[in-house]
Amino acid sequence: EDIIKIENMTKVYANGEIQVKALKSIDLTIQKGEFVSIMGSSGSGKSTLMNILGCLDRPTEGHYYLEGIDVREKSDNELSAVRNKKIGFVFQSFNLISRTSALKNVELPMVYGRIDADERHERALELLRQVNLENRADHMPNELSGGQRQRVAIARALANQPQIILADEPTGNLDSESSVEIMDIFTKLNRENGNTVIIVTHERDIAEFTDRIITFRDGEVLTDERLRAKEAIP
Ligand code: ADP
Ligand code: ADP
C-alpha cells in the first residue's frame, strides 16, 4: 500500500524575477511501514521534499497523494488538519519549549487535540516510557542532554499517534553514541509500532540504519537504493 505517492512533481520558488526549481519532475512512492532515508548535498532539494511530504508546502506542478488524498486540492485548513493527524515532525534542533518540563512538552500537541488533562498526562508519561525517559518527566530541557532532548521531541512527535514520522537531520546536533540511540528508537517505532519513518541525513552511517536510501542531486532523484528487503526484517 502506497502511503506516499509523488507523480511528476515540481517545486519552483519564485522571489521576484528569480526562480529556483528546487524539485524537477520527480516520481517517488513510499509504502506504508517503510523506513527510508533521504541524502544529498546542500541545496539538492531535501528540505523542500520534506516540507511537501509534511504538508507544510504544496507542489507547484504534479501531484502528491498522501494515503490517496491529493494534497494540492486541499485548503490550508484541511491541510493543517491532515498534518496534525497523520504526521509527526522531528527537527535537528529539537524545538522544545525551554520553559516547561519534558512531560509538558510531550503533552502540548494533545492540548490542541482536545484530550482532557488526566488522559494527556497518562499518555505523555507512556510516550516518555517508550523513549526510556519516564524518569526525566519533570526535567526542563536545559537539564537534559542533547540525546535526551531529542527523545523528548520524538515522544512529542508521537503524541497524536501519527502514521508517518518525518525527521530532518535528527542526529545532526548529536554525538555518535546519542545518534545511535536515536536511530534505535526510530528502528523500534518502525518495526514494532509500524510507523512509516523518513529521515534526512548527511551521514551514510546513519542512513544505513534505514532500509532504503534515496539520494537527491539538483532537485532530482539520483539513486534509490534498497538495503534490506521487507521480508528480511525480523
Ligand atoms: P537541501 O535541503 O537539500 O539543502 P533545499 O530544499 O533547502 O535543499 O533547497 C533546494 C533549492 O531551493 C536550493 O537551491 C535552495 O536555495 C532553494 N530554496 C529552498 N527554499 C527556498 C525558498 N524559500 N526560496 C527560494 N529558494 C529556496
Ligand atoms: P538545510 O539545512 O536542510 O539544507 P537550508 O539551509 O537549505 O536547509 O534551508 C533552511 C531554510 O531556508 C529552509 O526553510 C529553506 O526553505 C530556506 N531557504 C533555503 N534557501 C533559500 C533561499 N535561496 N531563499 C529563501 N529561503 C531559502
mmCIF file of N, CA and C in Angstrom, residues 1 3-4 30-37 66-67 83-90 127 130-131 153-167 182-199 209-212 230 233:
data_model
loop_
_atom_site.group_PDB
_atom_site.id
_atom_site.type_symbol
_atom_site.label_atom_id
_atom_site.label_comp_id
_atom_site.label_asym_id
_atom_site.label_seq_id
_atom_site.Cartn_x
_atom_site.Cartn_y
_atom_site.Cartn_z
ATOM 1 N N GLU A 1 0.848 -1.205 0.000
ATOM 2 C CA GLU A 1 0.000 0.000 0.000
ATOM 3 C C GLU A 1 0.884 1.256 0.000
ATOM 4 N N ILE A 3 1.658 4.744 0.898
ATOM 5 C CA ILE A 3 1.177 5.792 1.811
ATOM 6 C C ILE A 3 1.514 7.154 1.219
ATOM 7 N N ILE A 4 2.620 7.177 0.444
ATOM 8 C CA ILE A 4 3.075 8.401 -0.219
ATOM 9 C C ILE A 4 3.277 8.106 -1.694
ATOM 10 N N ILE A 30 6.394 5.637 -1.570
ATOM 11 C CA ILE A 30 6.847 5.050 -0.309
ATOM 12 C C ILE A 30 5.676 4.278 0.265
ATOM 13 N N GLN A 31 5.949 3.036 0.634
ATOM 14 C CA GLN A 31 4.862 2.208 1.135
ATOM 15 C C GLN A 31 4.690 2.382 2.630
ATOM 16 N N LYS A 32 3.489 2.071 3.056
ATOM 17 C CA LYS A 32 3.181 2.081 4.485
ATOM 18 C C LYS A 32 4.166 1.176 5.214
ATOM 19 N N GLY A 33 4.753 1.691 6.300
ATOM 20 C CA GLY A 33 5.658 0.877 7.109
ATOM 21 C C GLY A 33 7.096 0.862 6.624
ATOM 22 N N GLU A 34 7.431 1.671 5.621
ATOM 23 C CA GLU A 34 8.830 1.733 5.187
ATOM 24 C C GLU A 34 9.675 2.593 6.130
ATOM 25 N N PHE A 35 10.985 2.352 6.087
ATOM 26 C CA PHE A 35 11.967 3.097 6.880
ATOM 27 C C PHE A 35 12.997 3.610 5.879
ATOM 28 N N VAL A 36 12.949 4.925 5.612
ATOM 29 C CA VAL A 36 13.640 5.494 4.454
ATOM 30 C C VAL A 36 14.545 6.647 4.890
ATOM 31 N N SER A 37 15.697 6.766 4.248
ATOM 32 C CA SER A 37 16.491 7.972 4.456
ATOM 33 C C SER A 37 16.672 8.717 3.139
ATOM 34 N N LEU A 66 -1.239 11.648 -0.385
ATOM 35 C CA LEU A 66 -0.955 11.134 0.953
ATOM 36 C C LEU A 66 -2.131 10.234 1.326
ATOM 37 N N GLU A 67 -1.880 8.958 1.444
ATOM 38 C CA GLU A 67 -2.954 7.967 1.624
ATOM 39 C C GLU A 67 -4.073 8.198 0.612
ATOM 40 N N ARG A 83 -2.114 17.293 8.492
ATOM 41 C CA ARG A 83 -0.781 17.315 9.086
ATOM 42 C C ARG A 83 -0.816 16.915 10.568
ATOM 43 N N ASN A 84 -1.745 17.517 11.311
ATOM 44 C CA ASN A 84 -1.790 17.239 12.753
ATOM 45 C C ASN A 84 -2.185 15.805 13.056
ATOM 46 N N LYS A 85 -2.962 15.224 12.196
ATOM 47 C CA LYS A 85 -3.452 13.875 12.436
ATOM 48 C C LYS A 85 -2.459 12.810 11.973
ATOM 49 N N LYS A 86 -1.816 13.047 10.856
ATOM 50 C CA LYS A 86 -1.069 11.970 10.204
ATOM 51 C C LYS A 86 0.441 12.043 10.361
ATOM 52 N N ILE A 87 0.969 13.229 10.742
ATOM 53 C CA ILE A 87 2.418 13.396 10.652
ATOM 54 C C ILE A 87 3.033 13.877 11.957
ATOM 55 N N GLY A 88 4.128 13.231 12.349
ATOM 56 C CA GLY A 88 4.906 13.691 13.491
ATOM 57 C C GLY A 88 6.249 14.207 12.994
ATOM 58 N N PHE A 89 6.614 15.414 13.444
ATOM 59 C CA PHE A 89 7.858 16.032 12.980
ATOM 60 C C PHE A 89 8.948 15.973 14.053
ATOM 61 N N VAL A 90 10.169 15.694 13.600
ATOM 62 C CA VAL A 90 11.342 15.752 14.486
ATOM 63 C C VAL A 90 12.383 16.608 13.774
ATOM 64 N N LEU A 127 4.369 7.804 26.575
ATOM 65 C CA LEU A 127 5.259 8.121 25.444
ATOM 66 C C LEU A 127 6.694 8.304 25.922
ATOM 67 N N GLN A 130 8.174 5.017 26.338
ATOM 68 C CA GLN A 130 8.580 4.420 25.049
ATOM 69 C C GLN A 130 9.966 4.861 24.606
ATOM 70 N N VAL A 131 10.378 6.070 25.005
ATOM 71 C CA VAL A 131 11.714 6.539 24.631
ATOM 72 C C VAL A 131 12.680 6.460 25.828
ATOM 73 N N ALA A 153 11.580 15.058 22.061
ATOM 74 C CA ALA A 153 10.991 15.553 20.804
ATOM 75 C C ALA A 153 10.320 14.416 20.030
ATOM 76 N N ILE A 154 10.913 13.230 20.088
ATOM 77 C CA ILE A 154 10.296 12.082 19.404
ATOM 78 C C ILE A 154 8.988 11.706 20.110
ATOM 79 N N ALA A 155 9.020 11.696 21.446
ATOM 80 C CA ALA A 155 7.784 11.399 22.199
ATOM 81 C C ALA A 155 6.689 12.406 21.829
ATOM 82 N N ARG A 156 7.074 13.686 21.725
ATOM 83 C CA ARG A 156 6.103 14.722 21.343
ATOM 84 C C ARG A 156 5.553 14.469 19.934
ATOM 85 N N ALA A 157 6.449 14.048 19.031
ATOM 86 C CA ALA A 157 6.014 13.781 17.651
ATOM 87 C C ALA A 157 4.974 12.666 17.599
ATOM 88 N N LEU A 158 5.010 11.783 18.618
ATOM 89 C CA LEU A 158 4.099 10.635 18.632
ATOM 90 C C LEU A 158 2.769 10.943 19.316
ATOM 91 N N ALA A 159 2.646 12.147 19.871
ATOM 92 C CA ALA A 159 1.512 12.456 20.754
ATOM 93 C C ALA A 159 0.150 12.198 20.106
ATOM 94 N N ASN A 160 0.010 12.571 18.856
ATOM 95 C CA ASN A 160 -1.297 12.380 18.209
ATOM 96 C C ASN A 160 -1.350 11.104 17.363
ATOM 97 N N GLN A 161 -0.500 10.165 17.707
ATOM 98 C CA GLN A 161 -0.450 8.850 17.060
ATOM 99 C C GLN A 161 -0.403 8.936 15.534
ATOM 100 N N PRO A 162 0.600 9.669 15.015
ATOM 101 C CA PRO A 162 0.705 9.796 13.559
ATOM 102 C C PRO A 162 1.192 8.485 12.942
ATOM 103 N N GLN A 163 0.780 8.255 11.712
ATOM 104 C CA GLN A 163 1.282 7.099 10.976
ATOM 105 C C GLN A 163 2.711 7.373 10.483
ATOM 106 N N ILE A 164 2.972 8.626 10.085
ATOM 107 C CA ILE A 164 4.249 8.961 9.441
ATOM 108 C C ILE A 164 5.104 9.824 10.370
ATOM 109 N N ILE A 165 6.388 9.507 10.464
ATOM 110 C CA ILE A 165 7.320 10.357 11.194
ATOM 111 C C ILE A 165 8.321 10.924 10.196
ATOM 112 N N LEU A 166 8.440 12.254 10.177
ATOM 113 C CA LEU A 166 9.397 12.942 9.298
ATOM 114 C C LEU A 166 10.458 13.595 10.169
ATOM 115 N N ALA A 167 11.706 13.269 9.928
ATOM 116 C CA ALA A 167 12.782 13.803 10.769
ATOM 117 C C ALA A 167 13.860 14.406 9.879
ATOM 118 N N ILE A 182 19.159 7.351 19.067
ATOM 119 C CA ILE A 182 18.013 7.920 18.352
ATOM 120 C C ILE A 182 17.609 7.009 17.189
ATOM 121 N N MET A 183 18.594 6.507 16.461
ATOM 122 C CA MET A 183 18.266 5.630 15.330
ATOM 123 C C MET A 183 17.661 4.319 15.817
ATOM 124 N N ASP A 184 18.098 3.851 16.988
ATOM 125 C CA ASP A 184 17.488 2.644 17.567
ATOM 126 C C ASP A 184 16.011 2.885 17.892
ATOM 127 N N ILE A 185 15.711 4.093 18.364
ATOM 128 C CA ILE A 185 14.304 4.410 18.662
ATOM 129 C C ILE A 185 13.481 4.448 17.375
ATOM 130 N N PHE A 186 14.015 5.094 16.340
ATOM 131 C CA PHE A 186 13.285 5.107 15.061
ATOM 132 C C PHE A 186 13.086 3.684 14.530
ATOM 133 N N THR A 187 14.123 2.855 14.682
ATOM 134 C CA THR A 187 14.018 1.470 14.216
ATOM 135 C C THR A 187 12.892 0.749 14.954
ATOM 136 N N LYS A 188 12.847 0.951 16.273
ATOM 137 C CA LYS A 188 11.810 0.319 17.078
ATOM 138 C C LYS A 188 10.412 0.809 16.676
ATOM 139 N N LEU A 189 10.300 2.116 16.463
ATOM 140 C CA LEU A 189 8.995 2.663 16.061
ATOM 141 C C LEU A 189 8.559 2.075 14.724
ATOM 142 N N ASN A 190 9.528 1.890 13.835
ATOM 143 C CA ASN A 190 9.209 1.315 12.536
ATOM 144 C C ASN A 190 8.839 -0.160 12.655
ATOM 145 N N ARG A 191 9.656 -0.925 13.362
ATOM 146 C CA ARG A 191 9.449 -2.375 13.422
ATOM 147 C C ARG A 191 8.265 -2.764 14.304
ATOM 148 N N GLU A 192 8.148 -2.073 15.472
ATOM 149 C CA GLU A 192 7.152 -2.512 16.449
ATOM 150 C C GLU A 192 5.849 -1.726 16.366
ATOM 151 N N ASN A 193 5.975 -0.411 16.141
ATOM 152 C CA ASN A 193 4.781 0.442 16.079
ATOM 153 C C ASN A 193 4.191 0.470 14.664
ATOM 154 N N GLY A 194 5.020 0.070 13.687
ATOM 155 C CA GLY A 194 4.566 0.099 12.296
ATOM 156 C C GLY A 194 4.583 1.474 11.651
ATOM 157 N N ASN A 195 5.274 2.441 12.296
ATOM 158 C CA ASN A 195 5.341 3.782 11.718
ATOM 159 C C ASN A 195 6.137 3.790 10.420
ATOM 160 N N THR A 196 5.697 4.591 9.482
ATOM 161 C CA THR A 196 6.488 4.917 8.297
ATOM 162 C C THR A 196 7.440 6.025 8.735
ATOM 163 N N VAL A 197 8.744 5.777 8.623
ATOM 164 C CA VAL A 197 9.728 6.743 9.131
ATOM 165 C C VAL A 197 10.611 7.213 7.979
ATOM 166 N N ILE A 198 10.709 8.540 7.829
ATOM 167 C CA ILE A 198 11.530 9.128 6.761
ATOM 168 C C ILE A 198 12.473 10.142 7.402
ATOM 169 N N ILE A 199 13.765 9.936 7.219
ATOM 170 C CA ILE A 199 14.734 10.868 7.806
ATOM 171 C C ILE A 199 15.628 11.459 6.720
ATOM 172 N N PHE A 209 21.034 2.734 8.926
ATOM 173 C CA PHE A 209 20.059 2.155 9.860
ATOM 174 C C PHE A 209 18.723 1.889 9.168
ATOM 175 N N THR A 210 18.466 2.632 8.076
ATOM 176 C CA THR A 210 17.168 2.513 7.407
ATOM 177 C C THR A 210 17.223 1.398 6.362
ATOM 178 N N ASP A 211 16.092 1.145 5.715
ATOM 179 C CA ASP A 211 16.010 0.036 4.750
ATOM 180 C C ASP A 211 16.190 0.504 3.310
ATOM 181 N N ARG A 212 16.130 1.820 3.118
ATOM 182 C CA ARG A 212 16.152 2.346 1.744
ATOM 183 C C ARG A 212 16.762 3.735 1.771
ATOM 184 N N LYS A 230 11.885 -6.073 2.678
ATOM 185 C CA LYS A 230 10.958 -6.051 3.807
ATOM 186 C C LYS A 230 10.865 -7.413 4.477
ATOM 187 N N ILE A 233 13.271 -8.335 7.337
ATOM 188 C CA ILE A 233 13.194 -7.677 8.638
ATOM 189 C C ILE A 233 12.622 -8.638 9.670
#
